[in-house]
Each structure stands twice: as C-alpha cells, then as structure tokens.
Amino acid sequence: MGGVTDAAPASVPSAAPPSVLDLAPVLPVVVLDEAADAVPLARALVAGGLPAIEVTLRTPAALDALRAVADKVPQAVVGAGTVLDPGHVAAARAAGARFLVSPGWSPRLLGALRDSGLPFLPGVSTASEVVTLLDEGVTEMKFFPAEAAGGTSYLKSLAAPLPRARFCPTGGIGLASAPSYLALPNVGCVGGTWMLPADALAAKDWARIEALARQAAALGG
C-alpha cells in the first residue's frame, strides 16, 4: 500500500509521506450509529495521538460520518473499513476516504481497490493469500481476524519466508496483547476498538476516549 499524501507528521518530510501502517501504532476501528458523533470522536482520537481512523461501512451513518471527518477534521487521515465490493470503493472515495480496508479480497474487489487510486489494505488470513497478493505487487495487508487466525505466532512464522509482507493485524486485539504484535518485524500497526468503549461512545465522553487514545499511541514509544 502506498503512502498517504499530506499524512506525515511535521517531523517527516512531505516529499516522502509514510504508509498508513506507519502513522501510529494503533488504527482505531470505528463503528458509528450517529454521524453527528464522528467529528468530536475524530478530534478526540487525533488529540490523543491517533491520526489514522478507519470508519467501517457497517452502519447507515458510516458514509456521512466519513464525509464529516474528511471535511471538518483535516488533521485526521480518515479511511473506510469493511469495504466489500466496488460500490463500497466508489462511495468511500466520493465521501473523502484517504485509504481503504477490507476484511478479505477477491480479484474483482482488488481491481476496484487499485482503480480507486487510494492506498488500501486487503484482508488476509492464510499464507496462500499473502503469496497471491505479493505476486500482484501488494505488500501491505490487513491480517484478519488476527486472534482467531493464529495471532502473533502465525504472523511470526510468516516473517522469514515472506519478508516483503507487512501487516495491520485486527480482530480480538486489546491493550494487553497489542505490544506483542507491535514487536513483530512484519507488523506496522494494529487495528482495534478498545479505545472506543461502548459506554464512552453512548455518553459522548470524548475526554475519556482521548485519554484511551493517548494510552494506545504510547505503545509506539
């Protein structure tokens, strides 16, 4: 997956923007039922040190939420998750997504992801899928569902034979287990929801979410 234009922190030259995998140690995976919550939530995550935000296309509010963040929180690098078909790709791009994430992939979806011109992370869970994507020139992927698919031991076993592949493992990862993933040479960041507890979202407790985001961002220190 290529770099994300204008996504680099101030300390990184703009001529060489980093991959989404390198923006922060944790990629928050956001599911929103109310688009009105998107902007304050994104601001809290960014303030906590997590600029890359994946808004999943799992709810009717998702595209409006993505659009609001893209329009009103320029410090955020907002992308679309749960991208399943070319229609999702087109809608997410039109809403302002700056990267795309899928839980899996097919040749048809891979073609649409490429045609979008956006960086993307196709989902994989087996060595054969990784090899196939490497053969297609794709080197950055989502490993999903991470814990159910073998966790850190599986990813560690892929590092030596498939050193070109880099991953964002997602699925079942929490604050306690994230460091073991981040210690692997083939992991750039992890995806998770633990900094977005349901009760905090319901209460619109953005200060708590910011604090949890800061704790997650510190994992990269």
CSV table of C-alpha atoms in Angstrom, one decimal:
chain,number,residue,atom,x,y,z
A,1,MET,CA,0.0,0.0,0.0
A,2,GLY,CA,1.5,3.3,-1.0
A,3,GLY,CA,1.9,6.5,1.1
A,4,VAL,CA,-0.8,8.8,2.1
A,5,THR,CA,-0.4,12.3,0.7
A,6,ASP,CA,-0.1,15.0,3.4
A,7,ALA,CA,-0.5,12.4,6.1
A,8,ALA,CA,3.0,12.8,7.5
A,9,PRO,CA,3.7,14.2,11.0
A,10,ALA,CA,5.5,17.6,11.0
A,11,SER,CA,8.8,15.8,11.7
A,12,VAL,CA,8.6,13.8,8.4
A,13,PRO,CA,9.4,15.4,5.1
A,14,SER,CA,6.3,15.9,3.0
A,15,ALA,CA,8.1,14.6,0.0
A,16,ALA,CA,8.1,11.1,1.5
A,17,PRO,CA,4.7,10.6,3.2
A,18,PRO,CA,4.5,7.4,5.2
A,19,SER,CA,2.3,4.5,4.8
A,20,VAL,CA,-0.9,4.3,6.9
A,21,LEU,CA,0.9,1.5,8.7
A,22,ASP,CA,3.5,4.0,10.0
A,23,LEU,CA,1.2,6.9,11.1
A,24,ALA,CA,0.6,5.5,14.6
A,25,PRO,CA,0.9,2.2,16.4
A,26,VAL,CA,-2.8,1.7,16.6
A,27,LEU,CA,-5.5,2.2,13.9
A,28,PRO,CA,-8.9,2.8,15.6
A,29,VAL,CA,-11.7,0.8,14.0
A,30,VAL,CA,-14.8,3.0,14.4
A,31,VAL,CA,-18.4,1.8,14.1
A,32,LEU,CA,-20.9,4.8,14.4
A,33,ASP,CA,-24.6,4.8,14.5
A,34,GLU,CA,-24.8,8.6,14.6
A,35,ALA,CA,-22.9,10.6,12.1
A,36,ALA,CA,-23.1,13.6,14.4
A,37,ASP,CA,-20.6,11.8,16.7
A,38,ALA,CA,-18.0,11.5,14.0
A,39,VAL,CA,-16.3,14.9,14.3
A,40,PRO,CA,-15.9,15.1,18.1
A,41,LEU,CA,-14.8,11.5,18.1
A,42,ALA,CA,-12.2,12.1,15.4
A,43,ARG,CA,-10.9,15.2,17.2
A,44,ALA,CA,-10.5,13.2,20.4
A,45,LEU,CA,-8.6,10.4,18.6
A,46,VAL,CA,-6.3,12.9,16.9
A,47,ALA,CA,-5.7,14.8,20.1
A,48,GLY,CA,-4.7,11.5,21.7
A,49,GLY,CA,-2.2,10.8,19.0
A,50,LEU,CA,-4.1,8.5,16.7
A,51,PRO,CA,-4.5,10.4,13.4
A,52,ALA,CA,-5.4,7.4,11.2
A,53,ILE,CA,-9.0,6.4,11.7
A,54,GLU,CA,-10.9,3.6,10.0
A,55,VAL,CA,-14.6,4.3,9.7
A,56,THR,CA,-16.3,0.9,9.0
A,57,LEU,CA,-19.1,0.8,6.4
A,58,ARG,CA,-21.3,-1.3,8.7
A,59,THR,CA,-24.0,1.2,9.5
A,60,PRO,CA,-26.3,3.6,7.6
A,61,ALA,CA,-24.4,6.5,9.1
A,62,ALA,CA,-21.0,5.4,8.0
A,63,LEU,CA,-20.6,7.4,4.8
A,64,ASP,CA,-21.9,10.6,6.3
A,65,ALA,CA,-19.6,10.1,9.3
A,66,LEU,CA,-16.6,9.6,7.0
A,67,ARG,CA,-17.6,12.7,5.0
A,68,ALA,CA,-17.9,14.8,8.1
A,69,VAL,CA,-14.4,13.8,9.3
A,70,ALA,CA,-12.9,14.4,5.9
A,71,ASP,CA,-14.5,17.8,5.7
A,72,LYS,CA,-14.0,19.1,9.3
A,73,VAL,CA,-11.0,17.3,10.8
A,74,PRO,CA,-8.1,17.9,8.5
A,75,GLN,CA,-5.6,16.6,11.0
A,76,ALA,CA,-7.2,13.1,10.7
A,77,VAL,CA,-6.3,10.6,8.0
A,78,VAL,CA,-9.7,9.0,7.6
A,79,GLY,CA,-10.3,5.8,5.7
A,80,ALA,CA,-13.1,3.4,5.1
A,81,GLY,CA,-13.2,-0.1,6.5
A,82,THR,CA,-15.4,-3.2,5.8
A,83,VAL,CA,-15.0,-2.4,2.1
A,84,LEU,CA,-16.6,-5.4,0.4
A,85,ASP,CA,-17.3,-4.5,-3.3
A,86,PRO,CA,-16.7,-1.9,-6.0
A,87,GLY,CA,-19.7,0.0,-4.9
A,88,HIS,CA,-18.2,0.5,-1.4
A,89,VAL,CA,-15.0,1.6,-3.0
A,90,ALA,CA,-16.6,4.3,-5.1
A,91,ALA,CA,-18.9,5.5,-2.3
A,92,ALA,CA,-16.0,5.7,0.2
A,93,ARG,CA,-13.8,7.6,-2.3
A,94,ALA,CA,-16.5,10.1,-3.0
A,95,ALA,CA,-17.1,10.6,0.7
A,96,GLY,CA,-13.4,11.6,1.2
A,97,ALA,CA,-11.7,8.4,2.3
A,98,ARG,CA,-7.9,8.6,2.1
A,99,PHE,CA,-7.4,4.8,2.4
A,100,LEU,CA,-9.5,1.6,2.1
A,101,VAL,CA,-9.5,-1.5,4.3
A,102,SER,CA,-11.3,-4.8,3.5
A,103,PRO,CA,-11.7,-7.9,5.7
A,104,GLY,CA,-10.8,-10.1,2.7
A,105,TRP,CA,-10.5,-9.7,-1.0
A,106,SER,CA,-11.4,-11.1,-4.4
A,107,PRO,CA,-10.0,-10.4,-7.9
A,108,ARG,CA,-12.9,-8.1,-8.6
A,109,LEU,CA,-12.5,-6.2,-5.3
A,110,LEU,CA,-8.8,-6.0,-5.7
A,111,GLY,CA,-9.2,-4.4,-9.2
A,112,ALA,CA,-11.6,-1.8,-7.7
A,113,LEU,CA,-9.2,-1.0,-4.9
A,114,ARG,CA,-6.4,-0.4,-7.3
A,115,ASP,CA,-8.5,1.6,-9.7
A,116,SER,CA,-9.5,3.9,-6.8
A,117,GLY,CA,-6.1,5.4,-6.7
A,118,LEU,CA,-6.2,5.2,-2.9
A,119,PRO,CA,-3.9,3.2,-0.6
A,120,PHE,CA,-5.6,0.0,0.5
A,121,LEU,CA,-5.2,-2.9,2.9
A,122,PRO,CA,-6.8,-6.1,1.7
A,123,GLY,CA,-7.5,-8.6,4.3
A,124,VAL,CA,-5.7,-12.0,4.5
A,125,SER,CA,-5.7,-14.9,7.0
A,126,THR,CA,-3.5,-17.5,5.2
A,127,ALA,CA,0.0,-17.8,3.7
A,128,SER,CA,-1.5,-18.6,0.3
A,129,GLU,CA,-3.5,-15.3,0.3
A,130,VAL,CA,-0.3,-13.4,1.2
A,131,VAL,CA,1.7,-15.1,-1.5
A,132,THR,CA,-1.0,-14.3,-4.1
A,133,LEU,CA,-1.1,-10.6,-3.1
A,134,LEU,CA,2.7,-10.4,-3.2
A,135,ASP,CA,2.5,-11.8,-6.7
A,136,GLU,CA,0.1,-9.0,-7.5
A,137,GLY,CA,2.5,-6.4,-6.2
A,138,VAL,CA,0.6,-5.8,-2.9
A,139,THR,CA,2.9,-5.8,0.1
A,140,GLU,CA,0.7,-4.2,2.8
A,141,MET,CA,-2.3,-6.1,4.2
A,142,LYS,CA,-4.7,-6.4,7.0
A,143,PHE,CA,-4.4,-9.7,8.9
A,144,PHE,CA,-7.9,-10.6,10.0
A,145,PRO,CA,-9.3,-12.0,12.2
A,146,ALA,CA,-6.0,-11.8,14.0
A,147,GLU,CA,-6.5,-13.7,17.2
A,148,ALA,CA,-8.8,-16.3,15.6
A,149,ALA,CA,-6.4,-16.8,12.6
A,150,GLY,CA,-3.4,-17.6,14.7
A,151,GLY,CA,-2.3,-14.4,16.3
A,152,THR,CA,1.3,-13.4,16.9
A,153,SER,CA,2.7,-17.0,16.4
A,154,TYR,CA,1.2,-17.2,13.0
A,155,LEU,CA,2.5,-13.8,11.9
A,156,LYS,CA,5.9,-14.6,13.3
A,157,SER,CA,6.0,-17.7,11.2
A,158,LEU,CA,5.3,-15.7,8.1
A,159,ALA,CA,8.1,-13.1,8.6
A,160,ALA,CA,11.1,-15.2,7.5
A,161,PRO,CA,9.6,-16.8,4.3
A,162,LEU,CA,7.6,-13.7,3.3
A,163,PRO,CA,9.7,-10.7,4.4
A,164,ARG,CA,8.1,-8.3,1.9
A,165,ALA,CA,4.7,-8.5,3.5
A,166,ARG,CA,3.7,-6.0,6.2
A,167,PHE,CA,0.5,-6.2,8.2
A,168,CYS,CA,-2.1,-4.4,10.3
A,169,PRO,CA,-3.5,-7.3,12.4
A,170,THR,CA,-7.0,-6.6,13.5
A,171,GLY,CA,-9.6,-8.7,15.4
A,172,GLY,CA,-9.6,-9.5,19.1
A,173,ILE,CA,-6.6,-7.3,19.9
A,174,GLY,CA,-6.6,-5.2,23.1
A,175,LEU,CA,-4.3,-3.0,25.1
A,176,ALA,CA,-2.6,-6.0,26.8
A,177,SER,CA,-2.0,-8.0,23.6
A,178,ALA,CA,-1.1,-5.2,21.2
A,179,PRO,CA,2.6,-4.9,22.3
A,180,SER,CA,3.3,-8.5,21.3
A,181,TYR,CA,2.0,-7.8,17.8
A,182,LEU,CA,3.9,-4.5,17.5
A,183,ALA,CA,7.1,-6.2,18.5
A,184,LEU,CA,7.0,-8.3,15.3
A,185,PRO,CA,9.1,-7.1,12.4
A,186,ASN,CA,6.3,-7.6,9.9
A,187,VAL,CA,3.7,-5.6,11.8
A,188,GLY,CA,3.4,-1.9,11.2
A,189,CYS,CA,0.4,-1.2,13.4
A,190,VAL,CA,-2.6,-2.9,14.9
A,191,GLY,CA,-6.3,-2.3,14.5
A,192,GLY,CA,-8.6,-2.2,17.5
A,193,THR,CA,-11.6,-0.8,19.2
A,194,TRP,CA,-10.6,-0.9,22.9
A,195,MET,CA,-10.1,2.9,23.0
A,196,LEU,CA,-13.7,3.3,21.9
A,197,PRO,CA,-15.7,1.6,24.7
A,198,ALA,CA,-19.4,1.5,24.1
A,199,ASP,CA,-20.3,3.3,27.3
A,200,ALA,CA,-18.0,6.1,26.5
A,201,LEU,CA,-19.5,6.5,23.0
A,202,ALA,CA,-23.0,6.4,24.4
A,203,ALA,CA,-22.1,9.1,26.9
A,204,LYS,CA,-20.2,11.1,24.4
A,205,ASP,CA,-17.3,11.1,26.8
A,206,TRP,CA,-14.7,12.4,24.3
A,207,ALA,CA,-12.3,13.2,27.1
A,208,ARG,CA,-12.2,9.6,28.1
A,209,ILE,CA,-11.7,8.5,24.5
A,210,GLU,CA,-8.9,11.0,24.1
A,211,ALA,CA,-7.2,9.5,27.2
A,212,LEU,CA,-7.5,6.0,26.0
A,213,ALA,CA,-6.2,7.0,22.5
A,214,ARG,CA,-3.2,8.6,24.2
A,215,GLN,CA,-2.5,5.4,26.1
A,216,ALA,CA,-2.8,3.4,22.8
A,217,ALA,CA,-0.5,5.9,21.0
A,218,ALA,CA,2.1,5.4,23.7
A,219,LEU,CA,2.5,1.8,22.6
A,220,GLY,CA,4.7,3.0,19.8
A,221,GLY,CA,7.2,4.7,22.2
